[in-house]
PDB file of C-alpha atoms in Angstrom:
ATOM      1  CA  MET F 580     -25.441 -21.973  -6.467  1.00  0.00           C
ATOM      2  CA  LYS F 581     -23.938 -25.275  -7.481  1.00  0.00           C
ATOM      3  CA  ASN F 582     -20.611 -25.200  -9.258  1.00  0.00           C
ATOM      4  CA  ASP F 583     -18.143 -27.910 -10.345  1.00  0.00           C
ATOM      5  CA  LYS F 584     -15.376 -26.539  -8.132  1.00  0.00           C
ATOM      6  CA  TYR F 585     -17.318 -25.491  -5.020  1.00  0.00           C
ATOM      7  CA  ASP F 586     -20.015 -27.269  -3.039  1.00  0.00           C
ATOM      8  CA  PHE F 587     -21.650 -23.900  -2.311  1.00  0.00           C
ATOM      9  CA  ARG F 588     -20.778 -20.577  -3.878  1.00  0.00           C
ATOM     10  CA  THR F 589     -21.780 -16.933  -3.687  1.00  0.00           C
ATOM     11  CA  LYS F 590     -20.217 -13.863  -5.242  1.00  0.00           C
ATOM     12  CA  GLU F 591     -17.885 -13.395  -2.248  1.00  0.00           C
ATOM     13  CA  PHE F 592     -16.957 -16.948  -1.164  1.00  0.00           C
ATOM     14  CA  GLY F 593     -17.081 -20.626  -2.037  1.00  0.00           C
ATOM     15  CA  LEU F 594     -17.040 -23.731   0.159  1.00  0.00           C
ATOM     16  CA  THR F 595     -15.315 -27.062  -0.356  1.00  0.00           C
ATOM     17  CA  ASP F 596     -14.171 -29.839   1.993  1.00  0.00           C
ATOM     18  CA  GLU F 597     -10.860 -27.967   2.165  1.00  0.00           C
ATOM     19  CA  GLY F 598     -12.292 -24.764   3.642  1.00  0.00           C
ATOM     20  CA  VAL F 599     -13.723 -21.360   2.838  1.00  0.00           C
ATOM     21  CA  HIS F 600     -12.405 -19.828  -0.383  1.00  0.00           C
ATOM     22  CA  LEU F 601     -12.607 -16.036  -0.604  1.00  0.00           C
ATOM     23  CA  LEU F 602     -13.416 -14.955  -4.156  1.00  0.00           C
ATOM     24  CA  ARG F 603     -12.833 -11.866  -6.255  1.00  0.00           C
ATOM     25  CA  ASN F 604     -14.423 -11.871  -9.702  1.00  0.00           C
ATOM     26  CA  GLY F 605     -14.954 -15.612  -9.310  1.00  0.00           C
ATOM     27  CA  PHE F 606     -11.272 -16.345  -8.618  1.00  0.00           C
ATOM     28  CA  ASN F 607      -9.949 -17.669  -5.324  1.00  0.00           C
ATOM     29  CA  TYR F 608      -7.587 -15.154  -3.714  1.00  0.00           C
ATOM     30  CA  LYS F 609      -7.430 -16.660  -0.224  1.00  0.00           C
ATOM     31  CA  THR F 610      -8.345 -19.981   1.358  1.00  0.00           C
ATOM     32  CA  LEU F 611      -9.316 -20.307   5.009  1.00  0.00           C
ATOM     33  CA  PRO F 612      -8.942 -23.976   6.046  1.00  0.00           C
ATOM     34  CA  PHE F 613     -11.633 -25.215   8.416  1.00  0.00           C
ATOM     35  CA  GLY F 614      -8.991 -26.339  10.925  1.00  0.00           C
ATOM     36  CA  GLU F 615      -7.658 -22.786  11.294  1.00  0.00           C
ATOM     37  CA  LEU F 616     -11.031 -21.082  11.766  1.00  0.00           C
ATOM     38  CA  GLU F 617     -11.643 -19.637  15.213  1.00  0.00           C
ATOM     39  CA  SER F 618     -15.399 -19.422  14.655  1.00  0.00           C
ATOM     40  CA  LEU F 619     -17.932 -19.754  11.886  1.00  0.00           C
ATOM     41  CA  ARG F 620     -21.576 -18.938  12.470  1.00  0.00           C
ATOM     42  CA  ILE F 621     -24.699 -17.909  10.627  1.00  0.00           C
ATOM     43  CA  SER F 622     -26.814 -15.073  11.994  1.00  0.00           C
ATOM     44  CA  GLU F 623     -29.109 -12.248  10.945  1.00  0.00           C
ATOM     45  CA  GLY F 624     -27.570  -8.843  10.432  1.00  0.00           C
ATOM     46  CA  LYS F 625     -27.204  -5.744   8.296  1.00  0.00           C
ATOM     47  CA  ASP F 626     -26.046  -6.345   4.740  1.00  0.00           C
ATOM     48  CA  SER F 627     -23.851  -3.248   4.504  1.00  0.00           C
ATOM     49  CA  ASN F 628     -20.657  -2.881   6.506  1.00  0.00           C
ATOM     50  CA  ASN F 629     -21.019   0.830   7.330  1.00  0.00           C
ATOM     51  CA  TRP F 630     -24.776   0.913   7.772  1.00  0.00           C
ATOM     52  CA  VAL F 631     -24.732   3.674  10.403  1.00  0.00           C
ATOM     53  CA  LEU F 632     -22.797   6.013   8.093  1.00  0.00           C
ATOM     54  CA  VAL F 633     -25.052   5.200   5.128  1.00  0.00           C
ATOM     55  CA  LEU F 634     -28.127   5.770   7.309  1.00  0.00           C
ATOM     56  CA  ALA F 635     -26.795   9.137   8.522  1.00  0.00           C
ATOM     57  CA  VAL F 636     -26.032  10.328   4.983  1.00  0.00           C
ATOM     58  CA  GLY F 637     -29.428   9.082   3.761  1.00  0.00           C
ATOM     59  CA  LEU F 638     -31.266  10.865   6.565  1.00  0.00           C
ATOM     60  CA  GLY F 639     -29.254  14.008   5.798  1.00  0.00           C
ATOM     61  CA  CYS F 640     -30.309  13.819   2.142  1.00  0.00           C
ATOM     62  CA  VAL F 641     -33.959  13.265   3.087  1.00  0.00           C
ATOM     63  CA  GLY F 642     -33.804  16.139   5.578  1.00  0.00           C
ATOM     64  CA  GLY F 643     -32.171  18.423   3.021  1.00  0.00           C
ATOM     65  CA  SER F 644     -34.787  17.586   0.418  1.00  0.00           C
ATOM     66  CA  LEU F 645     -37.620  18.182   2.909  1.00  0.00           C
ATOM     67  CA  TYR F 646     -36.102  21.560   3.746  1.00  0.00           C
ATOM     68  CA  GLY F 647     -35.843  22.285   0.015  1.00  0.00           C
ATOM     69  CA  MET F 648     -39.505  21.368  -0.445  1.00  0.00           C
ATOM     70  CA  TYR F 649     -40.448  23.661   2.423  1.00  0.00           C
ATOM     71  CA  MET F 650     -38.485  26.526   0.841  1.00  0.00           C
ATOM     72  CA  LEU F 651     -40.066  25.817  -2.561  1.00  0.00           C
ATOM     73  CA  TYR F 652     -43.526  25.830  -1.013  1.00  0.00           C
ATOM     74  CA  ASN F 653     -42.826  29.150   0.696  1.00  0.00           C
ATOM     75  CA  PHE F 654     -41.488  30.607  -2.541  1.00  0.00           C
ATOM     76  CA  LEU F 655     -44.435  29.412  -4.628  1.00  0.00           C
ATOM     77  CA  THR F 656     -47.082  30.606  -2.155  1.00  0.00           C
ATOM     78  CA  SER F 657     -45.504  33.985  -1.436  1.00  0.00           C
ATOM     79  CA  PRO F 658     -47.295  37.097  -2.770  1.00  0.00           C
ATOM     80  CA  TRP F 659     -44.134  38.380  -4.472  1.00  0.00           C
ATOM     81  CA  PRO F 660     -43.631  37.312  -8.061  1.00  0.00           C
ATOM     82  CA  GLY F 661     -40.490  35.419  -8.879  1.00  0.00           C
ATOM     83  CA  LYS F 662     -38.922  32.962 -11.248  1.00  0.00           C
ATOM     84  CA  ILE F 663     -37.710  29.476 -10.366  1.00  0.00           C
ATOM     85  CA  ASN F 664     -35.888  27.049 -12.615  1.00  0.00           C
ATOM     86  CA  ILE F 665     -37.191  23.527 -13.124  1.00  0.00           C
ATOM     87  CA  GLU F 666     -33.734  22.203 -12.174  1.00  0.00           C
ATOM     88  CA  VAL F 667     -34.288  23.328  -8.583  1.00  0.00           C
ATOM     89  CA  ILE F 668     -37.557  21.417  -8.326  1.00  0.00           C
ATOM     90  CA  ILE F 669     -36.108  18.300  -9.959  1.00  0.00           C
ATOM     91  CA  SER F 670     -32.962  18.352  -7.801  1.00  0.00           C
ATOM     92  CA  VAL F 671     -35.053  18.392  -4.611  1.00  0.00           C
ATOM     93  CA  PHE F 672     -36.957  15.283  -5.699  1.00  0.00           C
ATOM     94  CA  ILE F 673     -33.799  13.510  -6.893  1.00  0.00           C
ATOM     95  CA  LEU F 674     -32.191  14.209  -3.512  1.00  0.00           C
ATOM     96  CA  LEU F 675     -35.283  12.771  -1.801  1.00  0.00           C
ATOM     97  CA  MET F 676     -35.180   9.581  -3.893  1.00  0.00           C
ATOM     98  CA  PHE F 677     -31.425   9.163  -3.358  1.00  0.00           C
ATOM     99  CA  GLY F 678     -31.757   9.661   0.398  1.00  0.00           C
ATOM    100  CA  GLY F 679     -34.712   7.286   0.580  1.00  0.00           C
ATOM    101  CA  TYR F 680     -32.751   4.579  -1.220  1.00  0.00           C
ATOM    102  CA  MET F 681     -29.789   5.057   1.124  1.00  0.00           C
ATOM    103  CA  VAL F 682     -32.057   4.727   4.173  1.00  0.00           C
ATOM    104  CA  TYR F 683     -33.628   1.569   2.695  1.00  0.00           C
ATOM    105  CA  PHE F 684     -30.210   0.083   1.860  1.00  0.00           C
ATOM    106  CA  SER F 685     -28.794   0.817   5.308  1.00  0.00           C
ATOM    107  CA  LEU F 686     -31.726  -0.841   7.097  1.00  0.00           C
ATOM    108  CA  LYS F 687     -31.821  -3.932   4.856  1.00  0.00           C
ATOM    109  CA  SER F 688     -30.857  -7.063   6.762  1.00  0.00           C
ATOM    110  CA  GLY F 689     -30.624 -10.754   6.044  1.00  0.00           C
ATOM    111  CA  PRO F 690     -28.695 -13.914   6.852  1.00  0.00           C
ATOM    112  CA  LEU F 691     -24.925 -13.540   7.126  1.00  0.00           C
ATOM    113  CA  ILE F 692     -22.011 -15.886   7.611  1.00  0.00           C
ATOM    114  CA  LEU F 693     -19.532 -14.581  10.181  1.00  0.00           C
ATOM    115  CA  ILE F 694     -16.021 -16.047  10.043  1.00  0.00           C
ATOM    116  CA  SER F 695     -13.115 -15.428  12.423  1.00  0.00           C
ATOM    117  CA  HIS F 696      -9.675 -16.478  11.186  1.00  0.00           C
ATOM    118  CA  LYS F 697      -6.393 -15.517  12.881  1.00  0.00           C
ATOM    119  CA  GLY F 698      -7.857 -12.411  14.489  1.00  0.00           C
ATOM    120  CA  LYS F 699      -9.568 -11.195  11.296  1.00  0.00           C
ATOM    121  CA  ARG F 700     -13.327 -11.151  10.964  1.00  0.00           C
ATOM    122  CA  TYR F 701     -15.129 -11.695   7.686  1.00  0.00           C
ATOM    123  CA  LYS F 702     -18.827 -11.049   7.075  1.00  0.00           C
ATOM    124  CA  PHE F 703     -20.570 -12.231   3.922  1.00  0.00           C
ATOM    125  CA  PRO F 704     -24.281 -12.019   3.014  1.00  0.00           C
ATOM    126  CA  LEU F 705     -26.104 -15.253   2.207  1.00  0.00           C
ATOM    127  CA  ARG F 706     -28.832 -13.584   0.136  1.00  0.00           C
ATOM    128  CA  GLU F 707     -27.808 -15.521  -3.010  1.00  0.00           C
ATOM    129  CA  LEU F 708     -28.271 -18.837  -1.206  1.00  0.00           C
ATOM    130  CA  VAL F 709     -31.683 -17.730   0.080  1.00  0.00           C
ATOM    131  CA  LYS F 710     -32.792 -16.763  -3.447  1.00  0.00           C
ATOM    132  CA  ALA F 711     -31.543 -20.095  -4.811  1.00  0.00           C
ATOM    133  CA  GLY F 712     -33.310 -21.957  -1.980  1.00  0.00           C
ATOM    134  CA  THR F 713     -30.128 -23.695  -0.801  1.00  0.00           C
ATOM    135  CA  LEU F 714     -29.649 -22.061   2.617  1.00  0.00           C
ATOM    136  CA  ASP F 715     -30.980 -25.098   4.521  1.00  0.00           C
ATOM    137  CA  ALA F 716     -28.742 -27.433   2.529  1.00  0.00           C
ATOM    138  CA  PHE F 717     -25.845 -25.055   3.189  1.00  0.00           C
ATOM    139  CA  THR F 718     -26.330 -25.089   6.972  1.00  0.00           C
ATOM    140  CA  SER F 719     -26.816 -28.861   7.096  1.00  0.00           C
ATOM    141  CA  TRP F 720     -23.675 -29.335   4.965  1.00  0.00           C
ATOM    142  CA  LEU F 721     -21.684 -27.241   7.426  1.00  0.00           C
ATOM    143  CA  LYS F 722     -23.074 -29.156  10.413  1.00  0.00           C
ATOM    144  CA  GLU F 723     -22.664 -32.659   8.982  1.00  0.00           C
ATOM    145  CA  LYS F 724     -19.476 -32.551   6.944  1.00  0.00           C
ATOM    146  CA  GLN F 725     -17.442 -30.059   8.895  1.00  0.00           C
ATOM    147  CA  GLY F 726     -19.013 -29.758  12.337  1.00  0.00           C
ATOM    148  CA  VAL F 727     -17.787 -26.162  12.551  1.00  0.00           C
ATOM    149  CA  LEU F 728     -21.104 -24.348  12.717  1.00  0.00           C
ATOM    150  CA  ALA F 729     -21.461 -22.650  16.080  1.00  0.00           C
TER     151      ALA F 729
END
């Protein structure tokens, strides 16, 4: 996205000739000058930071809902009469949808910018630049103006 203050901007960071500006709610809270960067590269990767944990919880939810469906099936096909509340049936399907979304979110990947500065590593998704169609201009700007793209 083009902005008056930044050459390129996403929700998490903005770029100027000065360096990489880390943003919170659109306000700069830290500037990483290009001269102090140890590395800056663009690569493909997972969008979420703790994708393994999110995947494990999502698979647990899907597994729990499948077990619940199995128990519901056994209950409904048994010869003994019984009563079941609609909340039980709905909760099994809600758990399945929640777990499915968590699995989808954990496996979602896209272009990332990886920055190393004074021993700290930063990882920001570039999905906003891809949607705006400015990712190629972004990479060429980094190569031409700064020469820091590894």
